[in-house]
Amino acid sequence: MDLNSEDNTDSKKKIEVLSKIDELKVIANNHYLMGKYDEAIRTAEEIMDIAEEAKLYSVVREEGEHIATLYKKAKDDHKYIVVRDDFEGLKEEYEKLLAQDKIVDAHDLLRTFKQYYEKDMNLNSFKQVKDLFLKDEKLWNEYHTKQLNIVKQLEPLEIQFNSYINTNNLLLAGEILEKAKKLLETLNDTKILKIWEASESKFLGFKKKYDLDEDVEKDLEEVSKLTESYEFDKAESILKSKIDLLHKSDFSDYNQKLEAKLKYVMDAESKYLKLEEDIKDLEIKVNLNVSQNQFKEAVDNISQIIKISRFIGKTNSLDKYTKYIDILEGKIKKNSEIEDTSNTVKKLNVQGIEAMKKEEYIESLEIFRKIVDLIKSINQS
């Protein structure tokens, strides 16, 4: 047996194996450089199989360690791809939010991304990610500074608003509220927003009550005018409508005042109707007085009618009543003249009869002539 021949054959096989291994290592390295980690691992496993068959255990151990490195690299590279792909979508959404002036939402979106990935890798190793973080930090600092500036501007406005509310100066309180609302449009402080929401609610409550006060006072003034002009139906309609409306609202405390006014109007109407009845009764008395030639009593009753008519605003018939009084006073004057003449005639008649008894006929004749003249004068008037 030729031992040298066998040694030569083994050496030749070993050289072929090592050559094959070197060739596969080049291929594996190329796969690695191209990021084709799966192919690199498969090639490394092929090297391990060849080395193990050739009992090249050092090569087996070396490739085993290399495969472990490749697995870790592949895992890291996979993470990189995931982060890269996720970041592209995130960046697009981030820019959209900025375009809509939603800096808070954009900042929260980036912060969530950072919290999710930074526990597994250094995100600053990605240039685009790092650049966006820096951009967001700058924008957020600017935004935060603006927010603080708004808060500082709101502080004196809050003091002024409360001062005006406490002094019932709703006009100036409303102006302050409008100034604050313009600042609040860009504020993101929930606590301060709630404070101003409460302030606006308080203002609207005061404003509603103030407007209602004005409205009620306006109605009461109108009711007073209608009552003075004896338009009771209109006055009562306004009051009843307002009372019914307030019963359905949070301001029913006004009803006591309105109901008191309604009672006053109804009492006034009742007195008015009573006085109208008094006028009708007096008119009946006047007609009876005239029919019985009780002209003085008729004048007294008409005077009472005129007084009541003026009191309740019924002035349309005052001229008629005044002329009627003139007529009746004329009748009273004539009756007085007739009565005076009658008394004179009676006295002269007694004198004429006495003269005749004394046979003083001429004097008696003169007396009777006077009587005739007096009677004629009465008839002519």
Coordinates of N, CA, C and O in Angstrom, one line a residue, residues 194-279:
K194 N -62.0 75.8 30.2 CA -63.2 75.6 31.1 C -63.6 76.8 31.9 O -64.7 77.1 32.2
I195 N -62.5 77.5 32.4 CA -62.8 78.7 33.2 C -63.5 79.7 32.4 O -64.5 80.3 32.8
W196 N -63.1 79.9 31.1 CA -63.7 80.9 30.2 C -65.1 80.4 29.8 O -66.0 81.2 29.5
E197 N -65.3 79.1 29.6 CA -66.6 78.6 29.3 C -67.6 78.9 30.4 O -68.7 79.3 30.2
A198 N -67.1 78.8 31.7 CA -68.0 79.1 32.8 C -68.3 80.6 32.9 O -69.4 81.0 33.2
S199 N -67.2 81.4 32.5 CA -67.4 82.9 32.5 C -68.4 83.3 31.4 O -69.3 84.1 31.7
E200 N -68.3 82.6 30.3 CA -69.3 83.0 29.2 C -70.7 82.5 29.6 O -71.7 83.3 29.4
S201 N -70.8 81.4 30.3 CA -72.1 80.9 30.7 C -72.7 81.9 31.7 O -73.9 82.2 31.7
K202 N -71.9 82.4 32.7 CA -72.3 83.4 33.6 C -72.8 84.7 33.0 O -73.8 85.2 33.3
F203 N -72.0 85.1 32.0 CA -72.3 86.3 31.2 C -73.7 86.2 30.5 O -74.5 87.1 30.6
L204 N -73.9 85.0 29.8 CA -75.1 84.8 29.1 C -76.3 84.8 30.1 O -77.4 85.2 29.7
G205 N -76.1 84.2 31.3 CA -77.2 84.2 32.3 C -77.6 85.6 32.7 O -78.7 85.9 32.7
F206 N -76.5 86.4 33.0 CA -76.8 87.8 33.4 C -77.4 88.6 32.2 O -78.3 89.4 32.4
K207 N -76.9 88.3 31.0 CA -77.4 89.0 29.8 C -78.9 88.7 29.6 O -79.7 89.6 29.3
K208 N -79.2 87.4 29.7 CA -80.6 87.0 29.5 C -81.5 87.6 30.5 O -82.6 88.1 30.2
K209 N -81.1 87.7 31.8 CA -81.9 88.3 32.8 C -82.0 89.8 32.6 O -83.1 90.4 32.8
Y210 N -80.9 90.5 32.1 CA -80.9 91.9 31.9 C -81.9 92.2 30.7 O -82.7 93.1 30.8
D211 N -81.8 91.4 29.7 CA -82.7 91.6 28.5 C -84.2 91.3 28.9 O -85.1 92.1 28.5
L212 N -84.4 90.4 29.8 CA -85.7 90.1 30.3 C -86.2 91.2 31.2 O -87.4 91.6 31.1
D213 N -85.3 91.8 32.0 CA -85.7 92.9 32.8 C -86.2 94.1 31.9 O -87.3 94.7 32.2
E214 N -85.4 94.3 30.9 CA -85.8 95.4 29.9 C -87.1 95.1 29.3 O -88.0 96.0 29.1
D215 N -87.3 93.8 28.9 CA -88.5 93.4 28.1 C -89.7 93.5 29.1 O -90.8 94.0 28.6
V216 N -89.6 93.1 30.3 CA -90.7 93.1 31.3 C -91.0 94.6 31.6 O -92.2 95.0 31.6
E217 N -90.0 95.4 31.8 CA -90.3 96.8 32.1 C -90.9 97.5 30.9 O -91.8 98.4 31.1
K218 N -90.5 97.2 29.7 CA -91.2 97.7 28.5 C -92.6 97.3 28.4 O -93.5 98.2 28.1
D219 N -92.9 96.1 28.7 CA -94.3 95.6 28.7 C -95.1 96.3 29.8 O -96.3 96.7 29.6
L220 N -94.5 96.4 31.0 CA -95.2 97.1 32.1 C -95.6 98.6 31.8 O -96.6 99.1 32.1
E221 N -94.6 99.2 31.1 CA -94.8 100.6 30.7 C -96.0 100.7 29.6 O -96.8 101.6 29.7
E222 N -96.0 99.7 28.7 CA -97.0 99.7 27.7 C -98.4 99.4 28.3 O -99.4 100.0 28.0
V223 N -98.4 98.5 29.3 CA -99.6 98.2 30.0 C -100.1 99.4 30.8 O -101.4 99.6 30.8
S224 N -99.2 100.2 31.4 CA -99.7 101.4 32.1 C -100.3 102.4 31.1 O -101.4 103.0 31.5
K225 N -99.7 102.5 30.0 CA -100.3 103.4 29.0 C -101.7 103.0 28.5 O -102.6 103.8 28.4
L226 N -101.8 101.6 28.3 CA -103.1 101.1 27.8 C -104.1 101.2 28.9 O -105.3 101.5 28.6
T227 N -103.7 101.1 30.2 CA -104.6 101.2 31.3 C -105.1 102.6 31.4 O -106.3 102.9 31.7
E228 N -104.2 103.6 31.3 CA -104.5 105.0 31.3 C -105.5 105.4 30.2 O -106.3 106.3 30.4
S229 N -105.4 104.7 29.1 CA -106.3 105.0 28.0 C -107.5 104.0 28.0 O -108.3 103.9 27.0
Y230 N -107.6 103.2 29.1 CA -108.8 102.4 29.4 C -108.9 101.2 28.3 O -110.0 100.7 28.1
E231 N -107.7 100.8 27.8 CA -107.7 99.7 26.8 C -107.3 98.4 27.6 O -106.2 97.9 27.5
F232 N -108.3 98.0 28.5 CA -108.0 97.0 29.4 C -107.7 95.6 28.8 O -106.9 94.8 29.2
D233 N -108.5 95.3 27.7 CA -108.3 94.0 27.1 C -106.9 93.8 26.5 O -106.3 92.7 26.7
K234 N -106.3 94.8 25.9 CA -105.0 94.8 25.4 C -104.0 94.6 26.5 O -103.0 93.9 26.4
A235 N -104.2 95.4 27.6 CA -103.2 95.4 28.7 C -103.2 94.0 29.3 O -102.2 93.4 29.6
E236 N -104.4 93.4 29.5 CA -104.5 92.1 30.2 C -103.9 91.0 29.3 O -103.3 90.1 29.7
S237 N -104.1 91.2 27.9 CA -103.5 90.2 27.0 C -102.0 90.2 27.0 O -101.4 89.1 27.0
I238 N -101.4 91.3 27.1 CA -99.9 91.4 27.2 C -99.4 90.7 28.5 O -98.5 90.0 28.4
L239 N -100.1 91.0 29.6 CA -99.6 90.5 30.9 C -99.8 89.0 30.9 O -98.9 88.2 31.4
K240 N -101.0 88.5 30.5 CA -101.2 87.0 30.5 C -100.3 86.3 29.6 O -99.8 85.2 30.0
S241 N -100.0 86.9 28.5 CA -99.0 86.2 27.5 C -97.6 86.1 28.2 O -97.0 85.1 28.1
K242 N -97.2 87.2 28.8 CA -95.9 87.2 29.4 C -95.8 86.3 30.6 O -94.8 85.6 30.8
I243 N -96.8 86.2 31.4 CA -96.9 85.3 32.6 C -96.8 83.9 32.1 O -96.1 83.1 32.7
D244 N -97.6 83.5 31.1 CA -97.6 82.2 30.5 C -96.2 81.8 30.0 O -95.7 80.7 30.2
L245 N -95.5 82.8 29.3 CA -94.2 82.5 28.8 C -93.2 82.3 29.9 O -92.3 81.3 29.8
L246 N -93.2 83.1 30.9 CA -92.2 82.9 32.0 C -92.5 81.7 32.8 O -91.5 81.2 33.5
H247 N -93.7 81.2 32.9 CA -94.0 80.0 33.6 C -93.2 78.8 33.0 O -92.8 77.8 33.7
K248 N -92.9 78.9 31.7 CA -92.2 77.8 31.0 C -90.6 78.0 31.0 O -89.9 77.3 30.4
S249 N -90.2 79.1 31.6 CA -88.7 79.4 31.6 C -88.2 79.3 33.0 O -88.9 78.9 34.0
D250 N -86.9 79.7 33.2 CA -86.2 79.7 34.5 C -86.4 81.0 35.2 O -85.8 81.3 36.2
F251 N -87.3 81.9 34.7 CA -87.5 83.2 35.3 C -88.9 83.4 35.8 O -89.4 84.5 35.6
S252 N -89.5 82.4 36.4 CA -90.9 82.5 36.8 C -91.0 83.5 38.0 O -92.1 83.9 38.4
D253 N -89.8 83.9 38.6 CA -89.9 84.8 39.8 C -90.4 86.2 39.3 O -90.8 87.0 40.2
Y254 N -90.4 86.5 38.0 CA -91.0 87.7 37.5 C -92.5 87.7 37.6 O -93.2 88.8 37.6
N255 N -93.1 86.5 37.7 CA -94.6 86.4 37.6 C -95.3 87.1 38.8 O -96.4 87.7 38.6
Q256 N -94.7 87.2 39.9 CA -95.3 87.9 41.1 C -95.5 89.3 40.8 O -96.6 89.9 41.0
K257 N -94.5 90.0 40.1 CA -94.6 91.4 39.8 C -95.7 91.6 38.7 O -96.5 92.5 38.7
L258 N -95.7 90.6 37.7 CA -96.6 90.7 36.6 C -98.0 90.4 37.0 O -99.0 91.1 36.6
E259 N -98.2 89.5 37.9 CA -99.5 89.1 38.4 C -100.1 90.3 39.2 O -101.3 90.5 39.2
A260 N -99.2 91.0 40.0 CA -99.7 92.1 40.8 C -100.2 93.2 39.8 O -101.2 93.9 40.1
K261 N -99.4 93.4 38.7 CA -99.9 94.4 37.7 C -101.2 94.0 37.1 O -102.0 94.8 36.8
L262 N -101.3 92.7 36.8 CA -102.6 92.2 36.2 C -103.7 92.4 37.1 O -104.8 92.8 36.7
K263 N -103.6 92.2 38.4 CA -104.6 92.5 39.4 C -105.0 93.9 39.4 O -106.2 94.3 39.5
Y264 N -104.0 94.8 39.3 CA -104.2 96.2 39.3 C -105.0 96.6 38.1 O -106.0 97.4 38.2
V265 N -104.7 96.1 36.9 CA -105.4 96.4 35.7 C -106.9 95.9 35.8 O -107.8 96.6 35.4
M266 N -107.0 94.7 36.3 CA -108.4 94.1 36.4 C -109.2 94.9 37.4 O -110.4 95.1 37.2
D267 N -108.6 95.4 38.5 CA -109.3 96.3 39.4 C -109.7 97.6 38.8 O -110.8 98.1 39.0
A268 N -108.8 98.1 38.0 CA -109.0 99.4 37.3 C -110.2 99.2 36.3 O -111.1 100.1 36.2
E269 N -110.2 98.0 35.6 CA -111.3 97.8 34.7 C -112.6 97.7 35.4 O -113.6 98.2 34.9
S270 N -112.6 97.0 36.6 CA -113.8 96.8 37.3 C -114.4 98.2 37.8 O -115.6 98.4 37.7
K271 N -113.5 99.1 38.2 CA -113.9 100.4 38.6 C -114.4 101.2 37.4 O -115.4 102.0 37.6
Y272 N -113.7 101.0 36.3 CA -114.2 101.7 35.1 C -115.6 101.3 34.7 O -116.5 102.1 34.4
L273 N -115.8 100.0 34.7 CA -117.2 99.5 34.4 C -118.2 99.9 35.4 O -119.4 100.2 35.0
K274 N -117.8 100.0 36.6 CA -118.8 100.5 37.7 C -119.1 102.0 37.4 O -120.3 102.4 37.5
L275 N -118.1 102.8 37.0 CA -118.4 104.2 36.7 C -119.2 104.3 35.4 O -120.1 105.3 35.3
E276 N -119.1 103.4 34.5 CA -119.9 103.5 33.3 C -121.4 103.2 33.7 O -122.3 103.8 33.1
E277 N -121.6 102.2 34.6 CA -122.9 102.0 35.1 C -123.5 103.2 35.8 O -124.7 103.5 35.7
D278 N -122.6 103.9 36.6 CA -123.1 105.1 37.3 C -123.6 106.1 36.3 O -124.6 106.8 36.6
I279 N -122.8 106.3 35.2 CA -123.2 107.3 34.2 C -124.6 106.9 33.6 O -125.5 107.8 33.4

